[in-house]
mmCIF file of C-alpha atoms in Angstrom:
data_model
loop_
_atom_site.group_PDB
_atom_site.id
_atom_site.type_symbol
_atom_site.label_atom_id
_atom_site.label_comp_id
_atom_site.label_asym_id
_atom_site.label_seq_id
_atom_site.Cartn_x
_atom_site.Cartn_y
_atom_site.Cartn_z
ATOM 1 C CA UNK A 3 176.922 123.766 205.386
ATOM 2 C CA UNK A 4 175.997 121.426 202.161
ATOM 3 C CA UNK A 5 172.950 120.418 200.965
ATOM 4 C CA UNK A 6 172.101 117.077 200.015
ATOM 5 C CA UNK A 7 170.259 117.107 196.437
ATOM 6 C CA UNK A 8 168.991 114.050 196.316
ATOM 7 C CA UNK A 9 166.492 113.503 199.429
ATOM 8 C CA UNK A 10 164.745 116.758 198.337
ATOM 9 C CA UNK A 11 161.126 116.153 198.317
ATOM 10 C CA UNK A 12 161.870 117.912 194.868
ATOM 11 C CA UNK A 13 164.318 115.317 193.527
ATOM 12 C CA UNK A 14 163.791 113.312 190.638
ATOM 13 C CA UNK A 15 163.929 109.859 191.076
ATOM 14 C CA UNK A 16 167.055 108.836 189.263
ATOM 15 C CA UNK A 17 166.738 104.981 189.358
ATOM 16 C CA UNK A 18 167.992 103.591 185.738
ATOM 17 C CA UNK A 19 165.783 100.265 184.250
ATOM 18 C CA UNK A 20 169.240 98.122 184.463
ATOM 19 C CA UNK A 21 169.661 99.059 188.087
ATOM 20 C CA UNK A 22 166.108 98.177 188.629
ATOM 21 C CA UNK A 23 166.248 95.232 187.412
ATOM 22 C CA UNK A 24 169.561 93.880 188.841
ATOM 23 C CA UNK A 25 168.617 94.780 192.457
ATOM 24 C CA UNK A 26 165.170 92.603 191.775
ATOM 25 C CA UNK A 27 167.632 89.474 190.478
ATOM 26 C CA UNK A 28 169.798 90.276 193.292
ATOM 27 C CA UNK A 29 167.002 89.836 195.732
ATOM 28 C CA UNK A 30 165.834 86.857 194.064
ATOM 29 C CA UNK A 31 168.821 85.037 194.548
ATOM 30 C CA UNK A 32 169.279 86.051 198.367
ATOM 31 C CA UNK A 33 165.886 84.382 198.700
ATOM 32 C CA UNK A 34 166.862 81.249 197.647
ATOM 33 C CA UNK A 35 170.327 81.589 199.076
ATOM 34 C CA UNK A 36 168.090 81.866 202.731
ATOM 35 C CA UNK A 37 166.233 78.597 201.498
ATOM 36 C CA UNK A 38 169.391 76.971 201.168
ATOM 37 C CA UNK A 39 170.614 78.177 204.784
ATOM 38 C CA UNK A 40 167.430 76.938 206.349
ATOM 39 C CA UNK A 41 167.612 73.941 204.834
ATOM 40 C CA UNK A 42 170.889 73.241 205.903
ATOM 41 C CA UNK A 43 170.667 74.767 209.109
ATOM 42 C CA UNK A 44 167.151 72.596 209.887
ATOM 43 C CA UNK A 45 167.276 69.096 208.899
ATOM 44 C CA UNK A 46 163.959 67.782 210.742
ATOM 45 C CA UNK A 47 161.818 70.234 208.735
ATOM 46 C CA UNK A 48 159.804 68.245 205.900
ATOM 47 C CA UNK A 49 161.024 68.461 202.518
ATOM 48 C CA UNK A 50 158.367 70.222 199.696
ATOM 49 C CA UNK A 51 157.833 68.980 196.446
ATOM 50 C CA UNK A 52 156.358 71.363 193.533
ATOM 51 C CA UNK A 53 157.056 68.495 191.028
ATOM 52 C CA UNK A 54 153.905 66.443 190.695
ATOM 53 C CA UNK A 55 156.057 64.060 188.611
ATOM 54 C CA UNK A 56 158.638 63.555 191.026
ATOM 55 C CA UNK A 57 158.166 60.656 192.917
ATOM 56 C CA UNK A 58 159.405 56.976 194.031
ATOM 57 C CA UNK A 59 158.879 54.043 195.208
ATOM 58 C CA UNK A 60 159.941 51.697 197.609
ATOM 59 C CA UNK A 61 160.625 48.514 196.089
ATOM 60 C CA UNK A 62 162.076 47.353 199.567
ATOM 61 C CA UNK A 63 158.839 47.406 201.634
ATOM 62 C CA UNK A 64 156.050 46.039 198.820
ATOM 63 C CA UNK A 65 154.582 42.462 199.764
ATOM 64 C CA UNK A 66 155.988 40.861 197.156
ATOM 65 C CA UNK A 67 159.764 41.686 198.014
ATOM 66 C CA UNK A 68 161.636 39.069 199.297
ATOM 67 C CA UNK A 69 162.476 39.052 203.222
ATOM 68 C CA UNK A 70 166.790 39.844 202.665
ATOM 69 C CA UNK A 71 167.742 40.043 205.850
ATOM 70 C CA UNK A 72 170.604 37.914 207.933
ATOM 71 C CA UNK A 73 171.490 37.697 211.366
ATOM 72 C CA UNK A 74 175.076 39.629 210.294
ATOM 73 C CA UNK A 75 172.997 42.359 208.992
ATOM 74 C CA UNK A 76 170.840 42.703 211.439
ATOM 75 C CA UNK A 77 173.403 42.755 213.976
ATOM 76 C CA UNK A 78 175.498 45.521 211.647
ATOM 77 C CA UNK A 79 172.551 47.790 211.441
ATOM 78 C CA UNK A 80 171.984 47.616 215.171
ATOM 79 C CA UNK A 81 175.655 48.959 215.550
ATOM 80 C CA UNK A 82 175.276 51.600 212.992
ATOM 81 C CA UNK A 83 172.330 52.842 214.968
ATOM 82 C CA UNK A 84 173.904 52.853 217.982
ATOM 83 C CA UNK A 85 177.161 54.825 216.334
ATOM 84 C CA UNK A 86 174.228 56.888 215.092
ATOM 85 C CA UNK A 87 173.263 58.088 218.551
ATOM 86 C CA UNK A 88 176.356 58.249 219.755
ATOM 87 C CA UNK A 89 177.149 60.877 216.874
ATOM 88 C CA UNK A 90 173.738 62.728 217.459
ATOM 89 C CA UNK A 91 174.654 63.198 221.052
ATOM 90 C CA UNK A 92 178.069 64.449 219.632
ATOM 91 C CA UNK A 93 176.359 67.211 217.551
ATOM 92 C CA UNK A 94 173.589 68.092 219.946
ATOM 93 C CA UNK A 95 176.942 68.864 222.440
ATOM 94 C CA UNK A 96 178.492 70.551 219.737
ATOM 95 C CA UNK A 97 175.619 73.071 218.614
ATOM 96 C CA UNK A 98 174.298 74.088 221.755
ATOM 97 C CA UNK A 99 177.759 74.883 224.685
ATOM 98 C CA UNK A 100 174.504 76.640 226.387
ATOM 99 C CA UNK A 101 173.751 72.748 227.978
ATOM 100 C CA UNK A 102 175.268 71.539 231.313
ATOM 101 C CA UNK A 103 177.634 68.395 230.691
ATOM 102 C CA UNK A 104 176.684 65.483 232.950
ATOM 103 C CA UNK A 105 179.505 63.327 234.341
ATOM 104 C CA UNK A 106 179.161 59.695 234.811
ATOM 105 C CA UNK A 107 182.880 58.552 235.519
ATOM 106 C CA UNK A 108 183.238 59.044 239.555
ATOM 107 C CA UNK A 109 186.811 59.364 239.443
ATOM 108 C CA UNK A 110 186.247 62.272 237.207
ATOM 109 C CA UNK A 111 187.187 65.707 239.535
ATOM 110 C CA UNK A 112 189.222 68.718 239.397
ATOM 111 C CA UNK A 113 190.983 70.125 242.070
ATOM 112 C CA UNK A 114 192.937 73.574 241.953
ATOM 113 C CA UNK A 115 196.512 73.042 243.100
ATOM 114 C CA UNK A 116 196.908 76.740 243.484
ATOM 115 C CA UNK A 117 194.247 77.837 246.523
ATOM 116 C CA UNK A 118 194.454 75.137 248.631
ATOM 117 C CA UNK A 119 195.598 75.354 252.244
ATOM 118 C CA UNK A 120 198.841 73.275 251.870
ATOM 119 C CA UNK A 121 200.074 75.453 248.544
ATOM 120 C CA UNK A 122 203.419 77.321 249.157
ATOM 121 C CA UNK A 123 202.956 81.409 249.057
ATOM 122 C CA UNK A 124 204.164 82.654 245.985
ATOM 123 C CA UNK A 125 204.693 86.206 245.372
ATOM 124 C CA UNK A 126 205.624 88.556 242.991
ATOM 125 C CA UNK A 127 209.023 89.776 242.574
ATOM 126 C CA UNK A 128 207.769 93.196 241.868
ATOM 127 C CA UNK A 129 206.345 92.863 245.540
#
């Protein structure tokens, strides 16, 4: 039977200044490192600023900007939005298997060749 010195209500607590102070930077950095996965794994939350200098602004949308819009691009943006959506729907498949997948094609049906009535009997050879 051993005995383990070092959980003895007795013990000494043996934790050296260096150690100390890596495991605090250690911790540090695993907070921001689950910042950083949030933030990646959650788009739609809002973004915080702690800057009070950083800002911008949008020289597009002021009333004295000029109206810069043609027919082509208007008719290019429409398409991007709609590859947009398509490509949402793509991800929103891709993240979450858990969601039933709706056919639309009619002609789109399996059929298993190998229980049906009409399949020939196959067995075994070790039968």
């Amino acid at each position: 039977c051993g005995r383990n010195y070092f959980n003895l209500p007795s013990a000494e607590v043996t934790e050296d200044p260096e150690e100390s102070m890596e495991r605090e930077q250690i911790l540090e950095d695993m907070k921001k490192m689950k910042k950083l996965a949030v933030d990646y794994l959650h788009p739609e939350l809002p973004v915080t600023v702690t800057d009070p200098y950083a800002c911008g602004r949008n020289y597009f949308n002021r009333p004295s900007a000029e109206v810069t819009e043609d027919p082509e691009e208007s008719m290019e943006r429409e398409q991007i939005l709609e590859d947009m959506k398509k490509m949402k729907k793509l991800a929103v498949d891709y993240l979450h298997p858990e969601l039933p997948v709706t056919v639309t094609d009619p002609y789109a049906c399996g059929r298993n060749y190998f229980n049906r009535p009409s399949a020939k009997v196959t067995e075994d050879p070790e039968e």
